[in-house]
Structures are given as structure tokens and as C-alpha cells.
Short mmCIF file of C-alpha atoms and ligand atoms in Angstrom, two decimals:
data_model
loop_
_atom_site.label_atom_id
_atom_site.label_comp_id
_atom_site.label_asym_id
_atom_site.label_seq_id
_atom_site.Cartn_x
_atom_site.Cartn_y
_atom_site.Cartn_z
CA UNK P 242 -2.45 -10.61 24.73
CA UNK P 243 -0.12 -10.83 21.75
CA UNK P 244 -1.57 -9.84 18.40
CA UNK P 245 -1.46 -11.13 14.86
CA UNK P 246 -1.93 -9.80 11.34
CA UNK P 247 -4.37 -11.05 8.71
CA UNK P 248 -3.90 -11.23 4.95
CA UNK P 249 -6.73 -8.66 4.89
CA UNK P 250 -4.56 -6.24 6.86
CA UNK P 251 -1.89 -6.58 4.18
CA UNK P 252 -4.31 -6.25 1.22
CA UNK P 253 -6.85 -3.48 1.73
CA UNK P 254 -9.13 -1.67 -0.67
CA UNK P 255 -8.54 2.06 -0.50
CA UNK P 256 -7.82 5.18 -2.50
CA UNK P 257 -4.63 6.67 -3.88
CA UNK P 258 -2.09 8.01 -3.90
CA UNK P 259 -0.46 6.86 -0.65
CA UNK P 260 -1.28 4.31 2.02
CA UNK P 261 0.74 6.11 4.70
CA UNK P 262 0.01 9.70 3.63
CA UNK P 263 -3.58 9.32 2.34
CA UNK P 264 -5.24 6.12 3.61
CA UNK P 265 -3.64 6.23 7.09
CA UNK P 266 -4.45 9.92 7.79
CA UNK P 267 -8.01 9.43 6.51
CA UNK P 268 -8.48 6.50 8.88
CA UNK P 269 -6.90 8.48 11.74
CA UNK P 270 -9.26 11.44 11.15
CA UNK P 271 -12.27 9.13 11.11
CA UNK P 272 -11.03 7.34 14.21
CA UNK P 273 -10.60 10.71 15.95
CA UNK P 274 -14.19 11.85 15.42
CA UNK P 275 -15.53 8.41 16.32
CA UNK P 276 -13.42 8.43 19.52
CA UNK P 277 -14.78 11.85 20.35
CA UNK P 278 -18.36 10.56 20.13
CA UNK P 279 -17.47 7.37 22.01
CA UNK P 280 -16.09 9.48 24.82
CA UNK P 281 -19.58 10.93 25.28
CA UNK P 282 -18.75 14.33 23.84
CA UNK P 283 -21.56 15.97 21.93
CA UNK P 284 -20.65 16.60 18.26
CA UNK P 285 -22.80 19.76 18.43
CA UNK P 286 -20.44 21.17 21.05
CA UNK P 287 -17.45 21.00 18.67
CA UNK P 288 -16.63 24.41 17.22
CA UNK P 289 -13.32 23.64 15.51
CA UNK P 290 -10.82 20.89 14.77
CA UNK P 291 -7.08 21.40 14.26
CA UNK P 292 -4.51 18.94 13.00
CA UNK P 293 -0.71 19.03 13.31
CA UNK P 294 1.22 16.94 10.81
CA UNK P 295 4.80 16.04 11.65
CA UNK P 296 8.02 15.17 9.82
CA UNK P 297 7.47 13.04 6.67
CA UNK P 298 3.72 13.74 6.62
CA UNK P 299 4.53 17.46 6.69
CA UNK P 300 7.22 17.22 3.99
CA UNK P 301 5.31 15.23 1.40
CA UNK P 302 1.72 15.21 2.68
CA UNK P 303 0.46 17.87 0.26
CA UNK P 304 1.75 15.99 -2.79
CA UNK P 305 0.21 12.81 -1.39
CA UNK P 306 -3.27 14.37 -1.04
CA UNK P 307 -3.25 14.46 2.75
CA UNK P 308 -5.56 17.48 3.05
CA UNK P 309 -8.28 15.73 1.05
CA UNK P 310 -7.78 12.57 3.11
CA UNK P 311 -8.14 14.42 6.41
CA UNK P 312 -11.26 16.29 5.28
CA UNK P 313 -12.83 13.02 4.11
CA UNK P 314 -12.00 11.20 7.35
CA UNK P 315 -13.37 14.01 9.54
CA UNK P 316 -16.50 13.93 7.37
CA UNK P 317 -17.06 10.28 8.26
CA UNK P 318 -15.71 8.66 5.08
CA UNK P 319 -13.63 5.46 5.11
CA UNK P 320 -11.02 4.64 2.40
CA UNK P 321 -12.60 1.29 1.50
CA UNK P 322 -16.06 2.68 0.84
CA UNK P 323 -15.73 6.31 -0.19
CA UNK P 324 -17.22 7.17 -3.55
CA UNK P 325 -14.98 9.28 -5.81
CA UNK P 326 -17.65 11.79 -6.78
CA UNK P 327 -18.86 12.23 -3.19
CA UNK P 328 -15.24 12.61 -2.10
CA UNK P 329 -14.72 15.37 -4.63
CA UNK P 330 -17.83 17.23 -3.44
CA UNK P 331 -16.81 16.97 0.20
CA UNK P 332 -13.32 18.24 -0.52
CA UNK P 333 -14.57 21.06 -2.75
CA UNK P 334 -16.82 22.24 0.09
CA UNK P 335 -13.80 22.51 2.39
CA UNK P 336 -11.45 23.95 -0.21
CA UNK P 337 -13.78 26.50 -1.74
CA UNK P 338 -16.11 27.38 1.14
CA UNK P 339 -14.03 26.50 4.21
CA UNK P 340 -16.65 24.12 5.64
CA UNK P 341 -17.06 20.47 6.50
CA UNK P 342 -19.63 18.26 8.21
CA UNK P 343 -18.09 16.29 11.07
CA UNK P 344 -19.14 12.64 10.62
CA UNK P 345 -21.52 13.98 7.98
CA UNK P 346 -23.58 15.67 10.73
CA UNK P 347 -22.09 18.71 12.49
CA UNK P 348 -21.26 21.68 10.25
CA UNK P 349 -18.03 23.48 11.26
CA UNK P 350 -15.65 25.97 9.65
CA UNK P 351 -12.56 24.23 8.32
CA UNK P 352 -9.93 26.28 6.54
CA UNK P 353 -7.19 24.07 5.08
CA UNK P 354 -4.55 26.77 5.62
CA UNK P 355 -5.61 27.64 9.18
CA UNK P 356 -6.61 24.28 10.62
CA UNK P 357 -3.93 21.94 9.18
CA UNK P 358 -0.37 22.68 10.30
CA UNK P 359 2.66 21.23 8.51
CA UNK P 360 5.46 20.92 11.10
CA UNK P 361 8.36 19.68 9.00
CA UNK P 362 11.08 20.05 11.60
CA UNK P 363 9.19 18.40 14.43
CA UNK P 364 8.43 14.74 15.18
CA UNK P 365 6.25 12.76 17.53
CA UNK P 366 8.09 10.01 19.44
CA UNK P 367 6.84 6.77 17.87
CA UNK P 368 7.14 7.20 14.08
CA UNK P 369 8.03 9.86 11.44
CA UNK P 370 4.38 9.85 10.30
CA UNK P 371 2.85 11.44 13.41
CA UNK P 372 -0.41 13.43 13.58
CA UNK P 373 -2.02 15.33 16.44
CA UNK P 374 -5.77 16.03 16.35
CA UNK P 375 -7.49 18.57 18.61
CA UNK P 376 -11.21 19.41 19.01
CA UNK P 377 -12.30 22.70 20.55
CA UNK P 378 -15.64 23.46 22.19
CA UNK P 379 -17.34 26.72 23.14
CA UNK P 380 -14.91 29.53 24.00
CA UNK P 381 -12.14 27.69 22.11
CA UNK P 382 -11.79 25.30 25.02
CA UNK P 383 -9.78 22.17 24.17
CA UNK P 384 -12.19 19.27 24.71
CA UNK P 385 -10.39 16.32 23.11
CA UNK P 386 -6.90 15.57 21.83
CA UNK P 387 -5.36 12.46 20.35
CA UNK P 388 -2.13 11.54 18.56
CA UNK P 389 -2.01 8.97 15.78
CA UNK P 390 0.74 7.42 13.70
CA UNK P 391 0.39 6.21 10.13
CA UNK P 392 2.94 3.41 10.26
CA UNK P 393 2.78 2.25 6.64
CA UNK P 394 0.40 0.25 4.47
CA UNK P 395 -2.61 2.08 5.93
CA UNK P 396 -1.95 0.79 9.47
CA UNK P 397 -2.72 3.40 12.16
CA UNK P 398 -1.86 3.28 15.85
CA UNK P 399 -2.33 5.79 18.66
CA UNK P 400 0.03 6.71 21.47
CA UNK P 401 -1.03 3.68 23.49
CA UNK P 402 -0.76 1.25 20.59
CA UNK P 403 2.75 1.90 19.37
CA UNK P 404 3.93 -1.60 20.08
CA UNK P 405 0.77 -3.27 18.87
CA UNK P 406 1.12 -4.28 15.23
CA UNK P 407 -2.16 -6.09 14.78
CA UNK P 408 -5.47 -6.36 16.55
CA UNK P 409 -6.18 -10.07 16.24
CA UNK P 410 -5.45 -12.81 18.76
CA UNK P 411 -2.61 -15.17 17.87
CA UNK P 412 -3.43 -18.85 17.34
CA UNK P 413 -1.62 -22.16 16.82
CA UNK P 414 -0.80 -21.27 13.18
CA UNK P 415 0.63 -17.82 13.92
CA UNK P 416 4.25 -17.22 12.92
CA UNK P 417 6.71 -14.44 13.47
CA UNK P 418 9.62 -15.49 11.27
CA UNK P 419 10.24 -17.20 7.96
CA UNK P 420 11.75 -20.12 9.85
CA UNK P 421 8.59 -20.52 11.96
CA UNK P 422 6.46 -20.34 8.84
CA UNK P 423 8.44 -23.14 7.19
CA UNK P 424 8.37 -25.27 10.35
CA UNK P 425 4.59 -24.89 10.60
CA UNK P 426 4.20 -25.97 6.97
CA UNK P 427 6.42 -29.01 7.57
CA UNK P 428 4.56 -29.91 10.76
CA UNK P 429 1.13 -29.57 9.14
CA UNK P 430 2.36 -31.06 5.83
CA UNK P 431 0.80 -28.23 3.83
CA UNK P 432 1.90 -25.43 1.51
CA UNK P 433 2.15 -21.83 2.62
CA UNK P 434 -1.14 -20.84 0.94
CA UNK P 435 -3.00 -23.69 2.70
CA UNK P 436 -1.48 -22.76 6.04
CA UNK P 437 -2.54 -19.15 5.54
CA UNK P 438 -6.07 -20.18 4.57
CA UNK P 439 -6.38 -22.24 7.80
CA UNK P 440 -4.91 -19.37 9.82
CA UNK P 441 -7.45 -16.90 8.40
CA UNK P 442 -10.27 -19.25 9.37
CA UNK P 443 -9.56 -18.43 13.01
CA UNK P 444 -11.09 -15.02 12.28
CA UNK P 445 -13.42 -15.58 9.31
CA UNK P 446 -15.41 -18.42 7.78
CA UNK P 447 -13.93 -20.24 4.79
CA UNK P 448 -16.50 -18.62 2.52
CA UNK P 449 -15.64 -15.16 3.86
CA UNK P 450 -11.93 -15.73 3.23
CA UNK P 451 -12.60 -16.84 -0.35
CA UNK P 452 -14.99 -13.93 -0.96
CA UNK P 453 -12.62 -11.43 0.59
CA UNK P 454 -9.72 -12.59 -1.59
CA UNK P 455 -12.00 -12.63 -4.63
CA UNK P 456 -12.97 -9.03 -3.93
CA UNK P 457 -9.31 -8.03 -3.68
CA UNK P 458 -8.59 -9.66 -7.05
CA UNK P 459 -11.65 -8.09 -8.64
CA UNK P 460 -10.65 -4.63 -7.39
CA UNK P 461 -7.13 -5.12 -8.73
CA UNK P 462 -8.50 -6.02 -12.17
CA UNK P 463 -10.89 -3.04 -12.18
CA UNK P 464 -7.99 -0.80 -11.27
CA UNK P 465 -5.97 -2.06 -14.25
CA UNK P 466 -8.99 -1.62 -16.51
CA UNK P 467 -9.53 1.95 -15.33
CA UNK P 468 -5.83 2.73 -15.73
CA UNK P 469 -5.89 1.49 -19.34
CA UNK P 470 -8.91 3.64 -20.18
CA UNK P 471 -8.05 6.96 -18.51
CA UNK P 472 -6.02 9.49 -20.48
CA UNK P 473 -4.52 12.92 -19.81
CA UNK P 474 -2.09 14.20 -17.20
CA UNK P 475 -1.81 13.13 -13.58
CA UNK P 476 -2.55 15.62 -10.79
CA UNK P 477 0.35 17.75 -9.54
CA UNK P 478 2.97 20.19 -10.67
CA UNK P 479 4.99 17.70 -12.71
CA UNK P 480 2.09 17.40 -15.21
CA UNK P 481 3.12 13.83 -15.97
CA UNK P 482 1.15 12.22 -18.79
CA UNK P 483 -0.44 8.85 -18.28
CA UNK P 484 1.40 6.23 -20.35
CA UNK P 485 -0.75 3.15 -19.87
CA UNK P 486 -3.49 3.93 -22.44
CA UNK P 487 -0.99 4.67 -25.25
CA UNK P 488 1.15 1.67 -24.37
CA UNK P 489 -1.96 -0.50 -24.40
CA UNK P 490 -2.90 0.72 -27.89
CA UNK P 491 0.61 -0.01 -29.16
CA UNK P 492 0.61 -3.50 -27.72
CA UNK P 493 -2.79 -4.27 -29.21
CA UNK P 494 -1.56 -3.00 -32.59
CA UNK P 495 1.55 -5.18 -32.40
CA UNK P 496 -0.59 -8.18 -31.55
CA UNK P 497 -2.95 -7.51 -34.43
CA UNK P 498 -0.18 -6.89 -36.95
CA UNK P 499 1.66 -9.98 -35.87
CA UNK P 500 -1.32 -12.22 -36.49
CA UNK P 501 -0.31 -15.74 -37.34
CA UNK P 502 2.51 -14.78 -39.70
CA UNK P 503 5.37 -13.64 -37.52
CA UNK P 504 7.27 -15.26 -34.72
CA UNK P 505 6.25 -13.36 -31.58
CA UNK P 506 8.86 -11.32 -29.74
CA UNK P 507 9.76 -13.62 -26.80
CA UNK P 508 10.10 -10.60 -24.52
CA UNK P 509 6.73 -9.13 -25.42
CA UNK P 510 5.34 -10.48 -22.17
CA UNK P 511 7.54 -7.95 -20.35
CA UNK P 512 5.69 -5.13 -22.13
CA UNK P 513 2.38 -6.47 -20.84
CA UNK P 514 3.66 -6.80 -17.29
CA UNK P 515 5.00 -3.25 -17.48
CA UNK P 516 1.64 -2.10 -18.80
CA UNK P 517 -0.35 -3.60 -15.93
CA UNK P 518 1.93 -2.01 -13.35
CA UNK P 519 1.80 1.41 -15.06
CA UNK P 520 -2.00 1.24 -15.24
CA UNK P 521 -2.38 0.57 -11.51
CA UNK P 522 0.12 3.17 -10.38
CA UNK P 523 -1.27 5.85 -12.66
CA UNK P 524 -4.69 5.17 -11.16
CA UNK P 525 -3.13 5.38 -7.72
CA UNK P 526 -1.39 8.68 -8.56
CA UNK P 527 -4.72 10.13 -9.64
CA UNK P 528 -6.39 9.26 -6.32
CA UNK P 529 -8.35 6.33 -7.80
CA UNK P 530 -9.50 3.10 -6.16
CA UNK P 531 -6.61 0.68 -5.59
CA UNK P 532 -5.68 -2.27 -3.43
CA UNK P 533 -2.94 -1.42 -0.95
CA UNK P 534 -0.47 -4.24 -1.62
CA UNK P 535 1.20 -3.81 0.85
CA UNK P 536 1.29 -0.02 0.24
CA UNK P 537 -0.25 2.26 -2.35
CA UNK P 538 3.08 3.42 -3.77
CA UNK P 539 3.87 -0.23 -4.53
CA UNK P 540 0.30 -1.23 -5.44
CA UNK P 541 1.07 -2.16 -9.05
CA UNK P 542 3.53 -5.00 -8.54
CA UNK P 543 1.23 -7.74 -7.25
CA UNK P 544 -1.61 -7.10 -9.76
CA UNK P 545 0.95 -7.05 -12.60
CA UNK P 546 2.49 -10.36 -11.54
CA UNK P 547 -0.96 -11.88 -10.92
CA UNK P 548 -2.05 -10.89 -14.42
CA UNK P 549 1.21 -12.32 -15.80
CA UNK P 550 0.35 -15.59 -14.03
CA UNK P 551 -3.28 -15.65 -15.21
CA UNK P 552 -2.64 -14.68 -18.83
CA UNK P 553 0.78 -16.09 -19.64
CA UNK P 554 1.44 -19.10 -17.42
CA UNK P 555 0.24 -22.53 -18.51
CA UNK P 556 -2.12 -24.16 -16.04
CA UNK P 557 -3.10 -20.93 -14.27
CA UNK P 558 -6.38 -21.19 -12.34
CA UNK P 559 -8.70 -18.95 -10.35
CA UNK P 560 -7.77 -20.88 -7.21
CA UNK P 561 -4.14 -20.12 -8.07
CA UNK P 562 -4.94 -16.41 -7.81
CA UNK P 563 -6.24 -16.87 -4.27
CA UNK P 564 -3.27 -19.06 -3.31
CA UNK P 565 -0.93 -16.41 -4.73
CA UNK P 566 -2.55 -13.75 -2.56
CA UNK P 567 -2.39 -15.92 0.56
CA UNK P 568 1.29 -16.75 0.03
CA UNK P 569 2.18 -13.15 -0.76
CA UNK P 570 0.22 -12.12 2.34
CA UNK P 571 2.30 -14.49 4.52
CA UNK P 572 5.48 -12.79 3.32
CA UNK P 573 3.96 -9.34 3.84
CA UNK P 574 3.17 -10.29 7.44
CA UNK P 575 6.83 -11.22 8.02
CA UNK P 576 7.99 -7.77 6.84
CA UNK P 577 5.31 -6.02 8.86
CA UNK P 578 6.23 -7.90 12.02
CA UNK P 579 10.01 -7.79 11.69
CA UNK P 580 10.89 -4.68 9.71
CA UNK P 581 8.59 -2.07 8.18
CA UNK P 582 6.46 -1.40 5.12
CA UNK P 583 6.75 2.36 5.53
CA UNK P 584 8.81 4.41 3.06
CA UNK P 585 9.08 7.08 5.77
CA UNK P 586 10.73 4.57 8.08
CA UNK P 587 12.96 2.43 5.82
CA UNK P 588 12.81 3.95 2.32
CA UNK P 589 11.36 2.38 -0.82
CA UNK P 590 12.88 -1.02 -0.03
CA UNK P 591 9.99 -1.25 2.48
CA UNK P 592 7.40 -0.56 -0.22
CA UNK P 593 8.49 -1.66 -3.71
CA UNK P 594 11.04 -4.05 -2.18
CA UNK P 595 8.42 -5.75 -0.01
CA UNK P 596 5.81 -5.92 -2.78
CA UNK P 597 8.44 -7.48 -5.06
CA UNK P 598 9.31 -10.06 -2.40
CA UNK P 599 5.64 -10.87 -1.80
CA UNK P 600 4.91 -11.21 -5.52
CA UNK P 601 7.93 -13.47 -6.07
CA UNK P 602 6.74 -15.75 -3.27
CA UNK P 603 3.14 -15.84 -4.55
CA UNK P 604 4.18 -16.64 -8.10
CA UNK P 605 6.59 -19.37 -7.02
CA UNK P 606 3.90 -21.06 -4.93
CA UNK P 607 1.35 -21.18 -7.75
CA UNK P 608 3.94 -22.31 -10.29
CA UNK P 609 4.48 -25.39 -8.15
CA UNK P 610 7.51 -24.35 -6.09
CA UNK P 611 8.31 -26.05 -2.79
CA UNK P 612 8.07 -24.09 0.46
CA UNK P 613 11.87 -23.66 0.33
CA UNK P 614 11.73 -22.32 -3.21
CA UNK P 615 8.98 -19.90 -2.19
CA UNK P 616 11.08 -18.66 0.72
CA UNK P 617 14.09 -18.42 -1.61
CA UNK P 618 12.14 -16.38 -4.19
CA UNK P 619 10.97 -13.92 -1.52
CA UNK P 620 14.56 -13.59 -0.28
CA UNK P 621 16.06 -13.05 -3.76
CA UNK P 622 13.53 -10.37 -4.57
CA UNK P 623 14.32 -8.35 -1.46
CA UNK P 624 18.08 -8.95 -1.64
CA UNK P 625 18.19 -6.98 -4.87
CA UNK P 626 16.07 -4.14 -3.55
CA UNK P 627 18.17 -3.51 -0.44
CA UNK P 628 19.05 0.15 0.00
CA UNK P 629 16.32 1.42 -2.33
CA UNK P 630 15.59 4.99 -1.28
CA UNK P 631 12.34 6.95 -1.30
CA UNK P 632 12.79 10.29 -3.09
CA UNK P 633 9.53 11.16 -4.87
CA UNK P 634 9.84 14.16 -7.17
CA UNK P 635 7.60 17.02 -6.07
CA UNK P 636 6.35 14.91 -3.16
CA UNK P 637 4.10 13.10 -5.64
CA UNK P 638 3.72 9.32 -5.88
CA UNK P 639 4.72 9.42 -9.56
CA UNK P 640 8.45 9.69 -10.27
CA UNK P 641 10.11 7.27 -9.62
CA UNK P 642 7.18 5.33 -8.15
CA UNK P 643 5.16 4.47 -11.27
CA UNK P 644 8.02 3.03 -13.32
CA UNK P 645 9.52 1.49 -10.23
CA UNK P 646 6.48 -0.75 -9.95
CA UNK P 647 7.02 -1.99 -13.49
CA UNK P 648 10.65 -2.75 -12.64
CA UNK P 649 9.58 -4.41 -9.38
CA UNK P 650 7.09 -6.67 -11.15
CA UNK P 651 9.68 -7.86 -13.66
CA UNK P 652 12.19 -8.39 -10.87
CA UNK P 653 9.65 -10.49 -8.94
CA UNK P 654 9.11 -12.75 -11.95
CA UNK P 655 12.85 -13.17 -12.38
CA UNK P 656 13.34 -13.90 -8.66
CA UNK P 657 10.70 -16.60 -8.95
CA UNK P 658 12.40 -18.10 -12.02
CA UNK P 659 15.78 -18.11 -10.28
CA UNK P 660 14.28 -19.86 -7.26
CA UNK P 661 12.41 -22.41 -9.37
CA UNK P 662 15.63 -23.30 -11.19
CA UNK P 663 17.23 -24.18 -7.87
CA UNK P 664 16.28 -26.80 -5.31
CA UNK P 665 15.41 -24.38 -2.50
CA UNK P 666 18.84 -24.46 -0.85
CA UNK P 667 20.40 -21.02 -0.49
CA UNK P 668 22.87 -19.10 1.61
CA UNK P 669 20.84 -16.08 2.71
CA UNK P 670 17.58 -16.81 4.53
CA UNK P 671 14.48 -14.66 4.17
CA UNK P 672 14.74 -13.80 7.87
CA UNK P 673 18.32 -12.55 7.36
CA UNK P 674 17.35 -10.37 4.42
CA UNK P 675 14.37 -8.93 6.33
CA UNK P 676 16.67 -8.03 9.22
CA UNK P 677 19.16 -6.51 6.75
CA UNK P 678 16.40 -4.44 5.15
CA UNK P 679 15.36 -3.12 8.56
CA UNK P 680 18.96 -2.31 9.59
CA UNK P 681 19.64 -0.62 6.23
CA UNK P 682 16.49 1.44 6.67
CA UNK P 683 17.53 2.53 10.15
CA UNK P 684 20.93 3.63 8.80
CA UNK P 685 19.40 5.54 5.88
CA UNK P 686 19.46 9.33 6.12
CA UNK P 687 16.02 10.88 6.58
CA UNK P 688 16.34 12.74 3.26
CA UNK P 689 15.84 9.39 1.54
CA UNK P 690 12.78 8.43 3.57
CA UNK P 691 9.72 10.04 1.96
CA UNK P 692 10.70 13.61 2.74
CA UNK P 693 11.52 14.64 -0.85
CA UNK P 694 14.66 16.39 0.42
CA UNK P 695 17.23 14.14 -1.32
CA UNK P 696 17.92 12.04 -4.39
CA UNK P 697 15.76 12.48 -7.47
CA UNK P 698 13.48 14.85 -5.58
CA UNK P 699 16.23 17.51 -5.46
CA UNK P 700 17.97 16.69 -8.75
CA UNK P 701 14.90 16.75 -10.96
CA UNK P 702 13.28 20.11 -11.48
CA UNK P 703 9.51 20.21 -11.55
CA UNK P 704 7.96 21.74 -14.66
S1 LIG K 1071 9.70 6.16 -3.95
FE1 LIG K 1071 8.82 4.19 -3.26
S2 LIG K 1071 8.41 4.47 -1.07
FE2 LIG K 1071 8.69 6.51 -1.95
S3 LIG K 1071 6.62 7.24 -2.45
FE3 LIG K 1071 7.46 6.23 -4.30
S4 LIG K 1071 6.81 4.08 -4.16
FE4 LIG K 1071 6.49 4.99 -2.11
#
């Protein structure tokens, strides 16, 4: 049976700082203990668990909070529901006392240094983000072993599921290319957002789709709000200060001072878009609650462009927000099916580049663009992100990631404006640019693919 991807696979509520190095490993750890129980093995017979982390996960996992993620997953916590305070307590127990409770039930010794192995020079066959979990019973006997791969955006597959990109049955509205998407819209005489809404109804009721999208939007707004309120430095050796709260104060002061007497700066809207993106990505960097969109590293672009739409575009509506998400989700599905949304596989073009492309499409749809203009906007946004490398300083999702989201959001708005000024005709199709992104990613040296062994990561000294 072939499989499909839902908009709710592209947008997921989780925790920072990384979808592939935090959310994915946490889900894999939880899946491992659940599989162990499902296999009929008694949790009480488990004496120890060991985890090998390979390649990119080994290079940058520590900076991306992978140890905390693994401890939480083994303890039975899921990214979408874990409470921050509980998470901190669970991790402190492991870090300070070397203990955890498997699935919240079975107490075992778990020493971060002894039971998690970082194997930088080794890889598993299917993806650079490989993990191997082992459970030992009495007499240190190996009782269960399983490999998992965190393939970007929080998606996790095991050895048997390498080729399976989704877990939902395909239907008459499924599409695998931009061309197919456009043909379906022409055939059904509907816009991309309407097609996506009908497609989702194969799996969920209409009310569930609306509620699910509403929850995504609400979580995005809460994330911005939290990012504007939190002050201080972000976790990690770089000791990077949060900028969103100060920037917010400055923008409010400018607004107040301006009052009715001065002509507003026409570019002031850019400052607000920048602000929203900074707020989300600073929350993400601190391990806060974010919406993976389509990854955590690139989580700020879509909320920033959505807030631009809601606050600065004439005629913006709440339904427009949902249509934006559905359209952006359609474009995310195309990248997931035909290229990658993993920085470890194709560099940052697969994260910030894809989020930018999705946001440009969503904005163009809700500003009244035709299906061809939407496809054009998505293409323009990726075309000018091709070759973007992933080289996070100190292995942290901070530099260049936080600012890069601000740049990506502005670029998405400009791509949409360029497309809306045209009539939808263009030389380079979205399918061609997606293929080019994938090929460019395959050609990229591994030092530019979330290993922190090239680029800014080696030229910028940590404090
Ligand atoms: S550089 Fe881009 S791909 Fe790499 S961690 Fe940062 S946001 Fe993710």
C-alpha cells in the first residue's frame, strides 16, 4: 500500500531546539520502550538501556539537547504533550542521580556518559541521523534491539520503514508533484487550500481538521508571546542573549512616539516580521514549546509570515490563517516526498529554504493569488535558498539559525509579492526547483550538513 502525508505531519506541536535531533530522538526512544512492551517483554526484566548515536546526531546532538530528549522518551514522554517542568525534573533525575523510570514505571540506572554513545565517524545505512537502542535483561543479556532514523521534521522510521514516508493510505486527492497538485486543482475547480481540506477529510472529520489547524495557530501565537516575554541568555556555551524582548520594547516605543504626528516608516513592518521570527526561534533554542514548521530550526518563518498577514494585510481573516496553513502544508508535502526537510541530509535549504517556500505559497493563496501564482511563489522562495548550508555554531540551533528565520520570513513575503505581480507564468517550475534542491543537497559536503564541522561553525569561536 502506498502512503501519504497529512498537513498534521508537516505541522506538529513539539519542543525545541531541533525536530531531527530533539523531537525525532524523543519519539524514537518512546517508540523503543513501547515496542519492547508490545513484544511481550516484561519491563521489570529490563536492567539497562544503551543508545548509540551516529554521524550528524553524534556531532551536534549534545548542542541540540539530544540527551534530554532520549531520557524523556524512555521515560514515556511525548514531544506534543510533555510539560516543561516535569521534563526538567525527569532530566535532572537522570543527570544528577543517574536514574530514570522506563515508561514512568520501571526504575533503572541510566548514566548519560555510560549509556549514550556518540559515534561521530560511523553511520547507519539509511540516513545520517541513525540511532541504535538496546535493552538488556538479567545477566546483561541483550533482550531487544532496534534501529531508528530521525529523517527530519520529527519524522522517525525504523530499519523496515526506510522507504515509507507516511503512514496514511493515499486517496483520489493525493499528489506527488507540483504538477499533479495543479492538475487536481484544475480538475476539481478549487484552490490549493480547499483541495488540501478535502484531502485531510479522508483521515479526519471537517471539525477535527479545523480544530487541529486552530490549535497549531494558537500554539504558534503562544510561542511568539512567550518569546517576547522571556529575557536573559539562551542555553549553551555561546551565551547568546535573547533579542526579541528588547526589540519588542523598542518597536512599541517607536509606535508610541510616532503617534498621529509622523509619517510611519514604510519599512517598519519588516521590523515586526523580524521580531516574530526571533521570538519563536529564541523560544525554540531554549527548549520551549514550538510548532515544527516543517522543522524546529525553521519554526519561526511561518508564524512570522502568518502574523504579518493577520496584522498588516487588508482583508485578513481567521479562515485565511487556516487556508494559509493548508496551502503551506501542501508545499511541505512536496518537499518531504521529493527531496528532504532534513538539514543533516540536504543542508539548511531543506529547513529554512522549505519553510520559506511554504510560507510564500501560503501567503500568496490568502492574498488572492491563482494556483499558478502560488506555485510560482513557492518556487521563487526556494530558488533563492538553493545551496544554503547548515553550519550551526557550537552545535546549537542559534547562530545562524535564529536570524536566518527572520531573513527567511522576509524573503517569503518578497517571493509572494514577486509572484503576485506576475500572471503565474514562469520558467522554472516548483518541481524543477525541488529536484535541484535535492541534487544540490546530495552534492553538498557532509561538513555543511548539521555536523558543525564547516562554515560558520569552525570560523566563529565560541565564548
Ligand atoms: S543552520 Fe539551518 S538547518 Fe542547520 S540547525 Fe540551523 S536552522 Fe537547522
